[in-house]
PDB file of C-alpha atoms in Angstrom:
ATOM      1  CA  UNK F   1      29.973   8.537 -11.487  1.00 50.00           C
ATOM      2  CA  UNK F   2      32.415   9.713 -14.105  1.00 52.00           C
ATOM      3  CA  UNK F   3      32.386  13.073 -15.783  1.00 55.00           C
ATOM      4  CA  UNK F   4      33.279  14.179 -19.261  1.00 53.00           C
ATOM      5  CA  UNK F   5      34.996  17.492 -18.568  1.00 55.00           C
ATOM      6  CA  UNK F   6      34.535  18.661 -22.142  1.00 54.00           C
ATOM      7  CA  UNK F   7      30.725  18.383 -22.143  1.00 59.00           C
ATOM      8  CA  UNK F   8      29.845  18.513 -18.424  1.00 57.00           C
ATOM      9  CA  UNK F   9      28.160  15.130 -18.852  1.00 57.00           C
ATOM     10  CA  UNK F  10      27.817  12.996 -15.724  1.00 58.00           C
ATOM     11  CA  UNK F  11      28.157   9.380 -16.722  1.00 54.00           C
ATOM     12  CA  UNK F  12      26.304   7.045 -14.406  1.00 56.00           C
ATOM     13  CA  UNK F  13      26.017   3.398 -15.395  1.00 56.00           C
ATOM     14  CA  UNK F  14      22.652   3.005 -17.112  1.00 65.00           C
ATOM     15  CA  UNK F  15      21.890   6.728 -17.224  1.00 71.00           C
ATOM     16  CA  UNK F  16      23.137   9.634 -19.298  1.00 77.00           C
ATOM     17  CA  UNK F  17      22.814  12.987 -17.525  1.00 81.00           C
ATOM     18  CA  UNK F  18      23.762  16.193 -19.320  1.00 84.00           C
ATOM     19  CA  UNK F  19      24.439  18.969 -16.839  1.00 86.00           C
ATOM     20  CA  UNK F  20      24.326  22.755 -17.082  1.00 90.00           C
ATOM     21  CA  UNK F  21      26.214  23.967 -13.998  1.00 91.00           C
ATOM     22  CA  UNK F  22      25.165  27.610 -14.600  1.00 91.00           C
ATOM     23  CA  UNK F  23      28.600  28.924 -13.692  1.00 91.00           C
ATOM     24  CA  UNK F  24      29.112  26.485 -10.832  1.00 90.00           C
ATOM     25  CA  UNK F  25      31.673  23.718 -10.449  1.00 89.00           C
ATOM     26  CA  UNK F  26      31.753  20.114  -9.301  1.00 85.00           C
ATOM     27  CA  UNK F  27      34.697  18.630  -7.474  1.00 82.00           C
ATOM     28  CA  UNK F  28      35.746  15.018  -6.980  1.00 78.00           C
ATOM     29  CA  UNK F  29      34.490  14.988  -3.376  1.00 81.00           C
ATOM     30  CA  UNK F  30      30.998  16.092  -4.516  1.00 79.00           C
ATOM     31  CA  UNK F  31      30.922  13.351  -7.108  1.00 78.00           C
ATOM     32  CA  UNK F  32      32.037  10.689  -4.593  1.00 78.00           C
ATOM     33  CA  UNK F  33      29.433  11.818  -2.038  1.00 79.00           C
ATOM     34  CA  UNK F  34      26.734  11.822  -4.726  1.00 78.00           C
ATOM     35  CA  UNK F  35      27.616   8.274  -5.687  1.00 75.00           C
ATOM     36  CA  UNK F  36      27.475   7.128  -2.041  1.00 78.00           C
ATOM     37  CA  UNK F  37      24.167   8.922  -1.432  1.00 74.00           C
ATOM     38  CA  UNK F  38      22.731   7.868  -4.813  1.00 78.00           C
ATOM     39  CA  UNK F  39      21.866  11.507  -5.565  1.00 83.00           C
ATOM     40  CA  UNK F  40      22.896  14.111  -8.082  1.00 84.00           C
ATOM     41  CA  UNK F  41      26.040  15.939  -6.935  1.00 85.00           C
ATOM     42  CA  UNK F  42      25.838  19.375  -5.338  1.00 86.00           C
ATOM     43  CA  UNK F  43      27.694  22.048  -7.307  1.00 88.00           C
ATOM     44  CA  UNK F  44      29.337  25.153  -5.870  1.00 88.00           C
ATOM     45  CA  UNK F  45      29.086  28.668  -7.326  1.00 90.00           C
ATOM     46  CA  UNK F  46      31.335  30.894  -5.243  1.00 85.00           C
ATOM     47  CA  UNK F  47      30.727  32.248  -1.762  1.00 86.00           C
ATOM     48  CA  UNK F  48      27.819  34.484  -2.708  1.00 89.00           C
ATOM     49  CA  UNK F  49      25.451  31.737  -3.886  1.00 91.00           C
ATOM     50  CA  UNK F  50      23.814  28.596  -2.514  1.00 88.00           C
ATOM     51  CA  UNK F  51      22.787  25.625  -4.631  1.00 90.00           C
ATOM     52  CA  UNK F  52      19.022  25.101  -4.363  1.00 89.00           C
ATOM     53  CA  UNK F  53      18.024  22.315  -6.748  1.00 91.00           C
ATOM     54  CA  UNK F  54      18.397  20.591 -10.090  1.00 92.00           C
ATOM     55  CA  UNK F  55      15.666  21.227 -12.653  1.00 95.00           C
ATOM     56  CA  UNK F  56      14.864  19.638 -15.993  1.00 92.00           C
ATOM     57  CA  UNK F  57      14.436  21.602 -19.244  1.00 91.00           C
ATOM     58  CA  UNK F  58      10.823  22.382 -18.211  1.00 93.00           C
ATOM     59  CA  UNK F  59      11.950  23.896 -14.887  1.00 94.00           C
ATOM     60  CA  UNK F  60      10.626  20.958 -12.836  1.00 95.00           C
ATOM     61  CA  UNK F  61      12.669  19.858  -9.816  1.00 94.00           C
ATOM     62  CA  UNK F  62      14.398  16.561 -10.526  1.00 91.00           C
ATOM     63  CA  UNK F  63      16.311  14.020  -8.413  1.00 88.00           C
ATOM     64  CA  UNK F  64      18.269  10.983  -9.484  1.00 83.00           C
ATOM     65  CA  UNK F  65      15.376   8.801  -8.338  1.00 82.00           C
ATOM     66  CA  UNK F  66      13.219  10.545 -10.980  1.00 83.00           C
ATOM     67  CA  UNK F  67      15.513   9.378 -13.785  1.00 82.00           C
ATOM     68  CA  UNK F  68      14.787   5.834 -14.961  1.00 80.00           C
ATOM     69  CA  UNK F  69      17.735   3.526 -15.522  1.00 75.00           C
ATOM     70  CA  UNK F  70      19.042   3.521 -19.081  1.00 76.00           C
ATOM     71  CA  UNK F  71      17.574   6.928 -19.917  1.00 81.00           C
ATOM     72  CA  UNK F  72      18.885  10.388 -20.763  1.00 83.00           C
ATOM     73  CA  UNK F  73      18.088  13.712 -19.133  1.00 86.00           C
ATOM     74  CA  UNK F  74      19.341  17.285 -19.271  1.00 89.00           C
ATOM     75  CA  UNK F  75      19.430  19.066 -15.926  1.00 91.00           C
ATOM     76  CA  UNK F  76      20.329  22.576 -14.836  1.00 93.00           C
ATOM     77  CA  UNK F  77      21.650  23.824 -11.482  1.00 93.00           C
ATOM     78  CA  UNK F  78      19.598  26.514  -9.729  1.00 93.00           C
ATOM     79  CA  UNK F  79      21.240  28.837  -7.209  1.00 92.00           C
ATOM     80  CA  UNK F  80      20.023  31.582  -4.902  1.00 90.00           C
ATOM     81  CA  UNK F  81      22.065  34.558  -3.764  1.00 90.00           C
ATOM     82  CA  UNK F  82      23.127  34.626  -0.112  1.00 90.00           C
ATOM     83  CA  UNK F  83      22.162  37.432   2.219  1.00 90.00           C
ATOM     84  CA  UNK F  84      23.690  38.077   5.640  1.00 91.00           C
ATOM     85  CA  UNK F  85      21.947  38.324   8.991  1.00 94.00           C
ATOM     86  CA  UNK F  86      23.804  39.910  11.917  1.00 96.00           C
ATOM     87  CA  UNK F  87      23.793  38.196  15.326  1.00 97.00           C
ATOM     88  CA  UNK F  88      23.612  40.222  18.581  1.00 97.00           C
ATOM     89  CA  UNK F  89      24.103  37.993  21.631  1.00 97.00           C
ATOM     90  CA  UNK F  90      22.803  40.832  23.860  1.00 97.00           C
ATOM     91  CA  UNK F  91      25.538  40.436  26.493  1.00 96.00           C
ATOM     92  CA  UNK F  92      25.872  36.696  26.047  1.00 95.00           C
ATOM     93  CA  UNK F  93      28.563  34.645  24.361  1.00 95.00           C
ATOM     94  CA  UNK F  94      28.035  33.497  20.799  1.00 95.00           C
ATOM     95  CA  UNK F  95      30.776  32.477  18.373  1.00 93.00           C
ATOM     96  CA  UNK F  96      28.566  33.271  15.390  1.00 94.00           C
ATOM     97  CA  UNK F  97      28.513  36.928  14.320  1.00 95.00           C
ATOM     98  CA  UNK F  98      26.592  36.534  11.050  1.00 93.00           C
ATOM     99  CA  UNK F  99      24.242  33.968   9.533  1.00 91.00           C
ATOM    100  CA  UNK F 100      23.671  33.272   5.870  1.00 89.00           C
ATOM    101  CA  UNK F 101      20.218  33.162   4.363  1.00 88.00           C
ATOM    102  CA  UNK F 102      19.140  32.776   0.759  1.00 85.00           C
ATOM    103  CA  UNK F 103      17.553  35.654  -1.081  1.00 77.00           C
ATOM    104  CA  UNK F 104      14.034  34.407  -0.357  1.00 79.00           C
ATOM    105  CA  UNK F 105      14.783  35.165   3.304  1.00 82.00           C
ATOM    106  CA  UNK F 106      15.175  31.633   4.711  1.00 83.00           C
ATOM    107  CA  UNK F 107      18.166  30.675   6.877  1.00 85.00           C
ATOM    108  CA  UNK F 108      20.618  28.201   5.370  1.00 81.00           C
ATOM    109  CA  UNK F 109      21.588  26.717   8.734  1.00 84.00           C
ATOM    110  CA  UNK F 110      19.803  26.859  12.059  1.00 86.00           C
ATOM    111  CA  UNK F 111      20.014  29.516  14.728  1.00 91.00           C
ATOM    112  CA  UNK F 112      23.268  29.791  16.678  1.00 93.00           C
ATOM    113  CA  UNK F 113      24.037  28.551  20.174  1.00 91.00           C
ATOM    114  CA  UNK F 114      24.563  31.247  22.805  1.00 93.00           C
ATOM    115  CA  UNK F 115      25.053  31.304  26.568  1.00 92.00           C
ATOM    116  CA  UNK F 116      25.089  33.763  29.425  1.00 92.00           C
ATOM    117  CA  UNK F 117      25.930  32.768  33.005  1.00 89.00           C
ATOM    118  CA  UNK F 118      22.807  32.570  35.157  1.00 85.00           C
ATOM    119  CA  UNK F 119      20.458  32.872  32.180  1.00 88.00           C
ATOM    120  CA  UNK F 120      18.688  30.710  29.644  1.00 84.00           C
ATOM    121  CA  UNK F 121      18.204  31.794  26.069  1.00 86.00           C
ATOM    122  CA  UNK F 122      14.488  32.496  25.696  1.00 86.00           C
ATOM    123  CA  UNK F 123      14.899  32.926  21.972  1.00 89.00           C
ATOM    124  CA  UNK F 124      16.244  34.981  19.093  1.00 94.00           C
ATOM    125  CA  UNK F 125      14.265  38.046  18.065  1.00 96.00           C
ATOM    126  CA  UNK F 126      14.014  40.108  14.916  1.00 96.00           C
ATOM    127  CA  UNK F 127      12.732  43.378  16.295  1.00 95.00           C
ATOM    128  CA  UNK F 128       9.938  42.402  18.689  1.00 95.00           C
ATOM    129  CA  UNK F 129       9.044  39.133  16.906  1.00 94.00           C
ATOM    130  CA  UNK F 130      10.484  35.809  17.998  1.00 92.00           C
ATOM    131  CA  UNK F 131      12.396  34.089  15.185  1.00 92.00           C
ATOM    132  CA  UNK F 132      10.887  30.782  14.040  1.00 87.00           C
ATOM    133  CA  UNK F 133      10.918  28.611  10.933  1.00 83.00           C
ATOM    134  CA  UNK F 134       8.524  31.015   9.172  1.00 86.00           C
ATOM    135  CA  UNK F 135      10.627  34.143   9.761  1.00 90.00           C
ATOM    136  CA  UNK F 136      11.687  35.832   6.530  1.00 90.00           C
ATOM    137  CA  UNK F 137      14.908  37.853   6.680  1.00 92.00           C
ATOM    138  CA  UNK F 138      16.228  40.729   4.610  1.00 91.00           C
ATOM    139  CA  UNK F 139      19.877  41.421   3.914  1.00 90.00           C
ATOM    140  CA  UNK F 140      21.425  43.220   6.893  1.00 92.00           C
ATOM    141  CA  UNK F 141      18.735  42.258   9.449  1.00 95.00           C
ATOM    142  CA  UNK F 142      19.949  41.684  13.012  1.00 97.00           C
ATOM    143  CA  UNK F 143      18.657  39.001  15.340  1.00 96.00           C
ATOM    144  CA  UNK F 144      19.039  39.629  19.063  1.00 97.00           C
ATOM    145  CA  UNK F 145      19.167  37.154  21.937  1.00 96.00           C
ATOM    146  CA  UNK F 146      16.545  37.474  24.664  1.00 94.00           C
ATOM    147  CA  UNK F 147      17.544  36.082  28.041  1.00 92.00           C
ATOM    148  CA  UNK F 148      15.565  34.944  31.100  1.00 87.00           C
ATOM    149  CA  UNK F 149      17.079  34.110  34.462  1.00 86.00           C
ATOM    150  CA  UNK F 150      17.457  30.436  35.268  1.00 78.00           C
ATOM    151  CA  UNK F 151      15.022  30.991  38.192  1.00 76.00           C
ATOM    152  CA  UNK F 152      12.361  32.507  35.914  1.00 78.00           C
ATOM    153  CA  UNK F 153      12.909  29.777  33.360  1.00 73.00           C
ATOM    154  CA  UNK F 154      12.565  27.100  36.056  1.00 76.00           C
ATOM    155  CA  UNK F 155       9.312  28.625  37.335  1.00 78.00           C
ATOM    156  CA  UNK F 156       7.792  28.553  33.824  1.00 76.00           C
ATOM    157  CA  UNK F 157       8.896  24.946  33.293  1.00 80.00           C
ATOM    158  CA  UNK F 158       7.634  23.867  36.750  1.00 82.00           C
ATOM    159  CA  UNK F 159       4.162  25.362  36.107  1.00 79.00           C
ATOM    160  CA  UNK F 160       3.923  23.830  32.632  1.00 80.00           C
ATOM    161  CA  UNK F 161       4.840  20.375  33.963  1.00 87.00           C
ATOM    162  CA  UNK F 162       2.321  20.661  36.808  1.00 86.00           C
ATOM    163  CA  UNK F 163      -0.361  21.578  34.254  1.00 84.00           C
ATOM    164  CA  UNK F 164       0.244  18.344  32.342  1.00 88.00           C
ATOM    165  CA  UNK F 165       0.052  16.287  35.555  1.00 90.00           C
ATOM    166  CA  UNK F 166       3.715  15.450  36.220  1.00 89.00           C
ATOM    167  CA  UNK F 167       4.493  14.560  39.844  1.00 91.00           C
ATOM    168  CA  UNK F 168       6.689  16.855  41.979  1.00 89.00           C
ATOM    169  CA  UNK F 169       9.663  14.450  42.164  1.00 91.00           C
ATOM    170  CA  UNK F 170       9.877  14.177  38.381  1.00 90.00           C
ATOM    171  CA  UNK F 171       9.363  17.921  38.001  1.00 86.00           C
ATOM    172  CA  UNK F 172      12.365  18.588  40.218  1.00 85.00           C
ATOM    173  CA  UNK F 173      14.490  16.177  38.149  1.00 86.00           C
ATOM    174  CA  UNK F 174      13.539  18.079  34.997  1.00 83.00           C
ATOM    175  CA  UNK F 175      14.250  21.446  36.680  1.00 78.00           C
ATOM    176  CA  UNK F 176      17.661  20.193  37.785  1.00 78.00           C
ATOM    177  CA  UNK F 177      18.404  19.060  34.229  1.00 76.00           C
ATOM    178  CA  UNK F 178      17.304  22.387  32.735  1.00 66.00           C
ATOM    179  CA  UNK F 179      19.320  24.312  35.311  1.00 61.00           C
ATOM    180  CA  UNK F 180      22.523  22.413  34.521  1.00 60.00           C
ATOM    181  CA  UNK F 181      25.174  24.079  32.419  1.00 49.00           C
ATOM    182  CA  UNK F 182      24.644  21.510  29.683  1.00 49.00           C
ATOM    183  CA  UNK F 183      21.305  23.063  28.740  1.00 52.00           C
ATOM    184  CA  UNK F 184      21.763  26.706  29.671  1.00 47.00           C
ATOM    185  CA  UNK F 185      21.557  28.695  26.472  1.00 48.00           C
ATOM    186  CA  UNK F 186      19.631  26.021  24.606  1.00 50.00           C
ATOM    187  CA  UNK F 187      16.545  27.055  22.659  1.00 49.00           C
ATOM    188  CA  UNK F 188      13.566  24.707  22.954  1.00 49.00           C
ATOM    189  CA  UNK F 189      10.628  25.269  20.686  1.00 47.00           C
ATOM    190  CA  UNK F 190       7.454  23.393  19.984  1.00 41.00           C
TER     191      UNK F 190
END
């Protein structure tokens, strides 16, 4: 990739792509990564926005794979505003104090890791509802950790494994693994 800084044109051998960054910027690292990944580069528009997608002049999502070699296209960057979600570890340890979501309420990154000695993280809750991939957040919401003792967690796991027919020796190996410090605080979901 090369860029023409005067026009915002991304020059890719065989293709001519005219870009509207909508107030965002592209840096050399983004262009290099885009070339390696064979994708359009990801622009940045300050700390309060997240890049969502490139669209064509009709508003249709477009990727580099959609653009035939030796053709021309005009694309426009689409951003969403960030909102912040507060994190309450509920007595546990968690390095993350806030999470970013986009203004449609979806998290940008996954849920944080947290730990509490003698407990396993049962999950993160928004009010009385367990947070999952379908949870929609509003700016200023707080998620709170819910903890269960390692003993209670082990009993639930043991019963579930018995119900699927696992033998006692293997069940105890799994319980030992789940009770180790390497997995305490880990969220497992189906």
